[in-house]
Tab-separated table of C-alpha atoms and ligand atoms in Angstrom:
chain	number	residue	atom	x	y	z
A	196	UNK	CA	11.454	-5.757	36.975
A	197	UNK	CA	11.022	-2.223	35.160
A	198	UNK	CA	7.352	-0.980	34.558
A	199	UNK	CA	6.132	-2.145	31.396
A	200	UNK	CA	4.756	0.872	29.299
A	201	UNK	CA	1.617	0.740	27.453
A	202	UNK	CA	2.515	2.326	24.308
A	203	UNK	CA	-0.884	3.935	22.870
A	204	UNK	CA	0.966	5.743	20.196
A	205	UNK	CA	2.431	1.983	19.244
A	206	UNK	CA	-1.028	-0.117	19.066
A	207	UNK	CA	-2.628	2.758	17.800
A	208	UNK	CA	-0.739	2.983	14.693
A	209	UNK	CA	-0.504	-1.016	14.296
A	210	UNK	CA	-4.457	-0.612	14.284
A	211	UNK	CA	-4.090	1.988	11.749
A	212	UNK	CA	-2.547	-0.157	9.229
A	213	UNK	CA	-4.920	-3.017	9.767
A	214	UNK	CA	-7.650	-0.461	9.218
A	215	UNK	CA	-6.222	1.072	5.892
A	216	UNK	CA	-6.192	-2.470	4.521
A	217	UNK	CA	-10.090	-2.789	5.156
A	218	UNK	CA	-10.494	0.312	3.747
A	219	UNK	CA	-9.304	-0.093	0.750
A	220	UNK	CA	-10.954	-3.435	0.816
A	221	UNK	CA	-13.995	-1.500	1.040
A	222	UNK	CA	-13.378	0.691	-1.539
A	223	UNK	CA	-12.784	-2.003	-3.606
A	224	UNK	CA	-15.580	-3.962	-3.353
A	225	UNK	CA	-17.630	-0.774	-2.934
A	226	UNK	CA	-16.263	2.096	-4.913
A	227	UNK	CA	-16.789	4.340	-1.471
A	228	UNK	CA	-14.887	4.570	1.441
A	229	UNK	CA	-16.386	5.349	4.682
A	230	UNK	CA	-17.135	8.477	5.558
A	231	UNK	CA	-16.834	10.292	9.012
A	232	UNK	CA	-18.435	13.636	9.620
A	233	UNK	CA	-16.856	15.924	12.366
A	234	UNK	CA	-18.988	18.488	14.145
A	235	UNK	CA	-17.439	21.477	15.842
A	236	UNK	CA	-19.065	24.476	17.277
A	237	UNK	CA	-17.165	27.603	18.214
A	238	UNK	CA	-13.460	28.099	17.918
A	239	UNK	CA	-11.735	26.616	21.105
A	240	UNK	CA	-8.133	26.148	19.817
A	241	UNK	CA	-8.272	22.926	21.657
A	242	UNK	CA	-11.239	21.651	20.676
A	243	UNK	CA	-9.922	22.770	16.398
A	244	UNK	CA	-6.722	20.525	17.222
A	245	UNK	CA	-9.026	17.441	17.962
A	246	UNK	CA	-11.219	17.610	15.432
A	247	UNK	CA	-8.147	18.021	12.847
A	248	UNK	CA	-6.446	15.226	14.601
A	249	UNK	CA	-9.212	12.640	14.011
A	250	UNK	CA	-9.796	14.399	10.277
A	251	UNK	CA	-6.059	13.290	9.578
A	252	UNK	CA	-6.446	9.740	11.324
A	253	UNK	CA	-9.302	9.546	8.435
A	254	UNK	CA	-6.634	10.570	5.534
A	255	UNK	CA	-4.136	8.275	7.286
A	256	UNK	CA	-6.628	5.103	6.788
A	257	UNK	CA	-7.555	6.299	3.210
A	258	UNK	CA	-11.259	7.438	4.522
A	259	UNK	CA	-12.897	10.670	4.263
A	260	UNK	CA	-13.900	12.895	6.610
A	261	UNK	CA	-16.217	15.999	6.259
A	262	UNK	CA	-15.541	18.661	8.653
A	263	UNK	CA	-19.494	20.719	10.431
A	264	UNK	CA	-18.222	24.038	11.584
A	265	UNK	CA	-21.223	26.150	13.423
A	266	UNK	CA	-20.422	29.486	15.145
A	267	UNK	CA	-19.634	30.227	18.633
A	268	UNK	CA	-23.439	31.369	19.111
A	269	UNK	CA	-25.294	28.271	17.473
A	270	UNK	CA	-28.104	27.448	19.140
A	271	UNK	CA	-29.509	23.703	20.503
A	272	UNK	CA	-32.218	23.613	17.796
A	273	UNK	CA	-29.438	24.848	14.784
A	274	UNK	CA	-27.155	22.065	15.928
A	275	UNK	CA	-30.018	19.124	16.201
A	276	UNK	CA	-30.860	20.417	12.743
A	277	UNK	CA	-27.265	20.057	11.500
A	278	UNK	CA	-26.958	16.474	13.153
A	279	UNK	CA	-30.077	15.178	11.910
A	280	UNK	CA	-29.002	16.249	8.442
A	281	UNK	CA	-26.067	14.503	8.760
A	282	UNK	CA	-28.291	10.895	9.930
A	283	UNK	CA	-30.371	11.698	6.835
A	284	UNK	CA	-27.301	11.464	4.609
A	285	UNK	CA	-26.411	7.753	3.416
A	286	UNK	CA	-22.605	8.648	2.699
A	287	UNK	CA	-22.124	9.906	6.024
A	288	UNK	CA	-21.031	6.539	8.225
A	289	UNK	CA	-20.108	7.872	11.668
A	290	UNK	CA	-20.932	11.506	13.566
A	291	UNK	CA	-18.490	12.572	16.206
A	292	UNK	CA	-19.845	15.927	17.854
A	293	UNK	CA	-16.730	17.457	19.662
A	294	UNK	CA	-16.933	17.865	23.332
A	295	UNK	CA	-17.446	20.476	25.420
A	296	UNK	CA	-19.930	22.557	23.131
A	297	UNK	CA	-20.777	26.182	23.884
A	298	UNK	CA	-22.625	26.838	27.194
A	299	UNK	CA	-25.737	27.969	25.480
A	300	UNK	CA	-26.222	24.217	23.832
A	301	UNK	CA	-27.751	21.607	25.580
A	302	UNK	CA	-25.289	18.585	24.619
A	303	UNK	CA	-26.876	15.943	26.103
A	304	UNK	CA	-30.090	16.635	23.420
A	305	UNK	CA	-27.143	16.956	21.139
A	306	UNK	CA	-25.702	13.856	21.417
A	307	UNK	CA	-28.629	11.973	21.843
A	308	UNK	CA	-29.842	13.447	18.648
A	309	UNK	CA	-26.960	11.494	16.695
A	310	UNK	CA	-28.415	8.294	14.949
A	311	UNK	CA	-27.442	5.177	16.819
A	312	UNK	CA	-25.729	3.681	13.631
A	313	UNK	CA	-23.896	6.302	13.141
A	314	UNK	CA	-22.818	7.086	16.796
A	315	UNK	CA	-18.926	5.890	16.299
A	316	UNK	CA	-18.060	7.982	19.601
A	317	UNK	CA	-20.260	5.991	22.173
A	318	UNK	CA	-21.975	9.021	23.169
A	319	UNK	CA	-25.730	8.569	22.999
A	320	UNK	CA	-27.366	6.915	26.135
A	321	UNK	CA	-28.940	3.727	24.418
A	322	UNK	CA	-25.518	3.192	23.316
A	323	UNK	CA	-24.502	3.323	27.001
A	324	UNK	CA	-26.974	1.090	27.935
A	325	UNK	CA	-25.995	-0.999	25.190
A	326	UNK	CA	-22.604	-1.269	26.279
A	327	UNK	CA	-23.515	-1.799	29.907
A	328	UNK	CA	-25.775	-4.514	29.182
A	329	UNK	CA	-23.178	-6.646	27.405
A	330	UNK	CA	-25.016	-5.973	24.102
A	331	UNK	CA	-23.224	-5.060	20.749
A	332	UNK	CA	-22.500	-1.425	20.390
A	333	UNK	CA	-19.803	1.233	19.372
A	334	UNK	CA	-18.195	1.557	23.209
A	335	UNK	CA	-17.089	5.467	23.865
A	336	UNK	CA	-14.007	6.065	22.300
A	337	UNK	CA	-11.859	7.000	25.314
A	338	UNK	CA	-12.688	3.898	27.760
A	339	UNK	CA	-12.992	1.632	24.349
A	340	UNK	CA	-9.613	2.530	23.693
A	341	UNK	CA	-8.644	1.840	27.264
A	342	UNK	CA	-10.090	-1.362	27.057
A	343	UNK	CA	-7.855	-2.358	23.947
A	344	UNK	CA	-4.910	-0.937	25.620
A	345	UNK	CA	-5.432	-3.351	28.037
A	346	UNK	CA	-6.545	-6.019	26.433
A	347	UNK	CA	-3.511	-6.173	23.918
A	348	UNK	CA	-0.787	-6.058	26.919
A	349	UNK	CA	-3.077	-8.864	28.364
A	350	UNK	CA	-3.591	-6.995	31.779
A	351	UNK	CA	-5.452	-9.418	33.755
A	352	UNK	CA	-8.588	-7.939	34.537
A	353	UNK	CA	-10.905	-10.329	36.230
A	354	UNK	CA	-11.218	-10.303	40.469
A	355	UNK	CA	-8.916	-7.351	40.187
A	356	UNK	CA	-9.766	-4.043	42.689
A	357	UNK	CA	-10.436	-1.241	39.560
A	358	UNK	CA	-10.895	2.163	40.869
A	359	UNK	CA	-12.127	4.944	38.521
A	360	UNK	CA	-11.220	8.299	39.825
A	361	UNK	CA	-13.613	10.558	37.716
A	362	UNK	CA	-17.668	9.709	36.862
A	363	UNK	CA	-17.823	11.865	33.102
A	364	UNK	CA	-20.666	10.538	31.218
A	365	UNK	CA	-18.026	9.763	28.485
A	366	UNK	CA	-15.418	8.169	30.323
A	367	UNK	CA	-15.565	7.538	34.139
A	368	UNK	CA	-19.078	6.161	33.591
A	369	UNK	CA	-18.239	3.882	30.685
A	370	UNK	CA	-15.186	3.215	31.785
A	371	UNK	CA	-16.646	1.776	34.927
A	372	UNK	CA	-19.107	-0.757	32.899
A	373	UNK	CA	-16.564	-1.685	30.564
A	374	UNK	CA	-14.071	-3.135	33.387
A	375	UNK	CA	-17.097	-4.405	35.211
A	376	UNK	CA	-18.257	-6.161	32.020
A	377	UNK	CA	-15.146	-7.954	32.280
A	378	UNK	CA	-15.341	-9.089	36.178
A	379	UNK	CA	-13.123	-6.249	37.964
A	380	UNK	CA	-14.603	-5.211	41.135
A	381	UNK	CA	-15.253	-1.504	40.071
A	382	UNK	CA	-14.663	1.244	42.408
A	383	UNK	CA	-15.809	4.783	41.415
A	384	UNK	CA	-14.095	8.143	42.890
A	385	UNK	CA	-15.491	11.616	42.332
A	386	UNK	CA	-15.169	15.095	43.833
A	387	UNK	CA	-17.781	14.267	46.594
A	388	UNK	CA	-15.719	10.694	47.712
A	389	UNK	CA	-13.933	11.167	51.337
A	390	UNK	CA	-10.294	9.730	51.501
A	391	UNK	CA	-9.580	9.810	47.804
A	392	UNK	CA	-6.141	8.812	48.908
A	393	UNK	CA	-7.133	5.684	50.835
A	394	UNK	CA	-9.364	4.890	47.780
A	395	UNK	CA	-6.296	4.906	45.123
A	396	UNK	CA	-4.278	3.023	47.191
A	397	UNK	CA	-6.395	-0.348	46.917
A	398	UNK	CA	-6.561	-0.157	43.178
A	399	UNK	CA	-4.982	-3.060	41.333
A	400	UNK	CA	-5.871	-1.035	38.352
A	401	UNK	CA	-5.857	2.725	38.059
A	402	UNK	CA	-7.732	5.069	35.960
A	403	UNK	CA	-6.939	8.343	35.966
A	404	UNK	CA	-10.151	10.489	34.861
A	405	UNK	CA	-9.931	13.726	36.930
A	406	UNK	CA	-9.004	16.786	34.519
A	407	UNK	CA	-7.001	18.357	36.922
A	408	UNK	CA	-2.898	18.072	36.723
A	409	UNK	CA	-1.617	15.150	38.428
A	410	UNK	CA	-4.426	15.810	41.044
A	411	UNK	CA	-3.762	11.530	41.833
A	412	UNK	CA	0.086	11.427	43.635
A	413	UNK	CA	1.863	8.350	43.359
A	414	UNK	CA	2.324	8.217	46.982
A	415	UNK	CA	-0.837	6.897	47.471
A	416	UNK	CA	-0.803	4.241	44.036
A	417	UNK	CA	-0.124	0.335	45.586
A	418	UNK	CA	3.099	-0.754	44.530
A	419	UNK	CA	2.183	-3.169	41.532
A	420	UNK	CA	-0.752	-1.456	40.314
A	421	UNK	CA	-1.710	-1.071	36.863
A	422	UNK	CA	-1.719	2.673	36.134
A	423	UNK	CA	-4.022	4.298	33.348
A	424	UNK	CA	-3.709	7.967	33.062
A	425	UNK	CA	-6.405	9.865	30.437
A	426	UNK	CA	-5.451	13.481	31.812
A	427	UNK	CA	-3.775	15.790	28.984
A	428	UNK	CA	-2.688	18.856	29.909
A	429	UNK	CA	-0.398	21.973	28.873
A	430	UNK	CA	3.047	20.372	29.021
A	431	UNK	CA	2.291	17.239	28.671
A	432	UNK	CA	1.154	16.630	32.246
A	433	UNK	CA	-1.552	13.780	32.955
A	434	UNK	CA	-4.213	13.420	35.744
A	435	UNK	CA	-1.398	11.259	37.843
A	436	UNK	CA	1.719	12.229	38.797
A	437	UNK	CA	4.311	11.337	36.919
A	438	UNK	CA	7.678	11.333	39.186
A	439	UNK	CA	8.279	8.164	40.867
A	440	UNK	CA	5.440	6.205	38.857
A	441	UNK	CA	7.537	3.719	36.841
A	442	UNK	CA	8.928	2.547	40.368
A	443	UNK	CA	5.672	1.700	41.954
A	444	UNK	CA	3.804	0.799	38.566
A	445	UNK	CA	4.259	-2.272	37.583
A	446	UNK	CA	2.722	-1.111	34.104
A	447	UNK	CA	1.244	2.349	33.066
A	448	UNK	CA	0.345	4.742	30.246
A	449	UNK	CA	2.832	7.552	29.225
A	450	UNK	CA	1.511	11.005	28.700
A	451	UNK	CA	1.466	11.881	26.075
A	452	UNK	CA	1.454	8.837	23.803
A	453	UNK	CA	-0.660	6.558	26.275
A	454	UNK	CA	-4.528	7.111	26.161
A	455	UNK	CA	-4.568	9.922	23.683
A	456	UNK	CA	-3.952	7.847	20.386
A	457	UNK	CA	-5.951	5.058	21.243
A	458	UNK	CA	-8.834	7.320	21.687
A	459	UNK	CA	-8.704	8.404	18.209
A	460	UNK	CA	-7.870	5.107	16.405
A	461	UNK	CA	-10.939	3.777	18.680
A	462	UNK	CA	-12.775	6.242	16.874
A	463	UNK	CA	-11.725	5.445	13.531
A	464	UNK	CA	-11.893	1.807	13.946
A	465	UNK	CA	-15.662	2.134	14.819
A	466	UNK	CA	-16.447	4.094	11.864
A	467	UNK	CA	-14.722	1.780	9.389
A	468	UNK	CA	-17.158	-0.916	11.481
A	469	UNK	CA	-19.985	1.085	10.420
A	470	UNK	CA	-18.786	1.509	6.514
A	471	UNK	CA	-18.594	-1.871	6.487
A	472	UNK	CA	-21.913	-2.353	7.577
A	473	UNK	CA	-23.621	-0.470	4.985
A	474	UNK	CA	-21.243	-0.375	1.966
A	475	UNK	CA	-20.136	-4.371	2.491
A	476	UNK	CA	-24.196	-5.504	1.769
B	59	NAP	P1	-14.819	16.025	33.427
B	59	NAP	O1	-16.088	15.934	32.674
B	59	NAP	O2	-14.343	17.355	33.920
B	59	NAP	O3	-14.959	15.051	34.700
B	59	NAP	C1	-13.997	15.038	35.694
B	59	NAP	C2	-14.424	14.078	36.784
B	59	NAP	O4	-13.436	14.133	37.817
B	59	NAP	C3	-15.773	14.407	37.426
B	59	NAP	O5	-16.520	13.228	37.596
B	59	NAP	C4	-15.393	15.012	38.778
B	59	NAP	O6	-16.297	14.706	39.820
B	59	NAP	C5	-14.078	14.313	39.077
B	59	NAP	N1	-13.262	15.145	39.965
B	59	NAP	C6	-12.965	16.454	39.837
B	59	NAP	N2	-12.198	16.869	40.865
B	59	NAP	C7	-12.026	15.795	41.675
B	59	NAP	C8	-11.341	15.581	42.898
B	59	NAP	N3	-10.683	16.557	43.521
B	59	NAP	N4	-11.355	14.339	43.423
B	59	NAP	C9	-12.014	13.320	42.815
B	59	NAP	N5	-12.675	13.468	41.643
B	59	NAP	C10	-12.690	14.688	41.091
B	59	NAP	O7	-13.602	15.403	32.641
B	59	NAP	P2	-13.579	14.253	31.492
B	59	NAP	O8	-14.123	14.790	30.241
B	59	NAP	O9	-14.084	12.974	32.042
B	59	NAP	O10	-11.993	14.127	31.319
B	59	NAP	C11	-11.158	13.647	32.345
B	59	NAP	C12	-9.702	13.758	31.891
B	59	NAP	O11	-9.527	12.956	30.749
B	59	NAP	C13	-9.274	15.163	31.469
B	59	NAP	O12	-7.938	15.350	31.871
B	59	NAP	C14	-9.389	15.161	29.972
B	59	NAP	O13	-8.483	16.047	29.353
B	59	NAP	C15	-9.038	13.729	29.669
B	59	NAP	N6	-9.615	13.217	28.417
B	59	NAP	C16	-8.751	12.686	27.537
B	59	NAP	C17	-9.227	12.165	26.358
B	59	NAP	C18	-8.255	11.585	25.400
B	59	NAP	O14	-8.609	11.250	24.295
B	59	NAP	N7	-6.998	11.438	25.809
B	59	NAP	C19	-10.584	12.191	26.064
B	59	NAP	C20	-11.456	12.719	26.994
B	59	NAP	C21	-10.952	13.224	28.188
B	59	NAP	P3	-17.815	15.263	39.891
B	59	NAP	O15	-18.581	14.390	38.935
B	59	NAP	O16	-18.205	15.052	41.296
B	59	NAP	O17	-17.770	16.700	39.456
């Protein structure tokens, strides 16, 4: 049977249009549409092409967006100023800080500075432990988009061998507690873990979380497995190895158009959650 693919770029822009009708619902009812407010600090090209990506995901769904751009040299105590402004303002519904920020910055204080309500990204530890706990909160985008992915090409999930190669704070981590929360047998891989390729090979579900070009080969992937790749690099090359995949697979993410889309309409669909909150009393 071929590999099924699990089209990001296709459930991503199905959640789109559900989104623009609850919008405009919203707006309705309310007058206002949600608002999301993007923060961005110094001008890494790549970092400018995400932030206008999710600003257009917001036009595409009829929201606003307004756009926080501090210079290359802000400082930790300019940027907790800027985000607690932006918790202070009603109109603003959701604050995604872009990662990485500047060396200089401390981001953890930055992202734990961002209001809980308004933290549509999953960044901010109590949100974490939120999530981890099985209690309601906005899951980190990446993994939360994942999850959907997953959940929508009903990819059974429960007594299954996960393995997570990569332990970032805002996906390897959550991404970990999210298929744990629903009964995988979680497996974490970093750069420290011994026989990485031994460690792959059990996975009945993949996650590809490394940041380095298709570091994971797909000589080592079981045949069968269920394949998620989050990598993006120049060329459109992903964390896993792309030859061969789709004959050992026996469903994965394409990259691009896998991961990437779903992390932004996770995202979105968060802060339309928390318009609704506020403007829908
Ligand atoms: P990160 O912060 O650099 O973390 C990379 C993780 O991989 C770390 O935990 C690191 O281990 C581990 N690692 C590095 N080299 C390894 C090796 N040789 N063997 C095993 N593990 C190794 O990266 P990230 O922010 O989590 O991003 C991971 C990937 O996802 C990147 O390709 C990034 O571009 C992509 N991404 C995509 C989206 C999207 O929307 N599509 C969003 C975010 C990230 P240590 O902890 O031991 O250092």
């Amino acid at each position: 049977m071929p590999a099924l693919i699990l089209d990001g770029k296709k459930l991503a822009a199905d959640t789109e249009s559900e989104l623009r009708a609850r919008v405009s619902k919203l707006k309705e009812a309310s007058g206002k549409t949600p608002i999301l407010a993007t923060i961005l600090v110094g001008n890494d090209p790549a970092s400018e092409t995400y932030v206008k990506m999710k600003a257009n995901a917001c036009t595409r769904v009829g929201m606003e967006s307004t756009r926080v751009h501090l210079p290359e040299t802000t400082s930790t105590a300019e940027l907790l100023e800027k985000i607690r402004e932006l918790n202070a303002n009603p109109s603003v519904h959701g604050i995604l800080l872009q990662h990485p920020v500047p060396k200089q910055i401390d981001e953890r204080a930055a992202f734990e500075a961002i209001a809980i309500e308004k933290d549509v990204d999953g960044v901010t530890c109590l949100g974490f432990g939120r999530m981890a706990m099985g209690v309601p909160a906005y899951g980190c985008a990446t993994p939360a988009g994942i999850m959907s992915l997953l959940k929508h090409y009903q990819i059974p999930l429960a007594g299954k061998q996960a393995v997570v190669v990569g332990r970032s704070a805002i996906l390897g981590k959550p991404m970990a507690m999210m298929l744990l929360n629903e009964d995988a047998t979680v497996t974490i891989c970093h750069s420290k873990t011994q026989n990485l390729p031994e460690m792959v090979g059990v996975a009945d579900i993949l996650i590809g979380a490394v940041g380095k070009p298709e570091l994971i080969k797909t000589a080592w992937i079981k045949k069968g497995a269920v394949v998620v790749d989050a990598g993006y690099h120049p060329g459109g090359i992903g964390d896993i190895e792309a030859a061969g995949l789709s004959e050992v697979a026996s469903a994965y993410t394409p990259v691009p158009g896998g991961v990437g889309p779903m992390t932004i309409s996770t995202l979105i669909r968060q802060t339309v959650e928390s318009g609704e909150k506020t403007l829908g009393k």
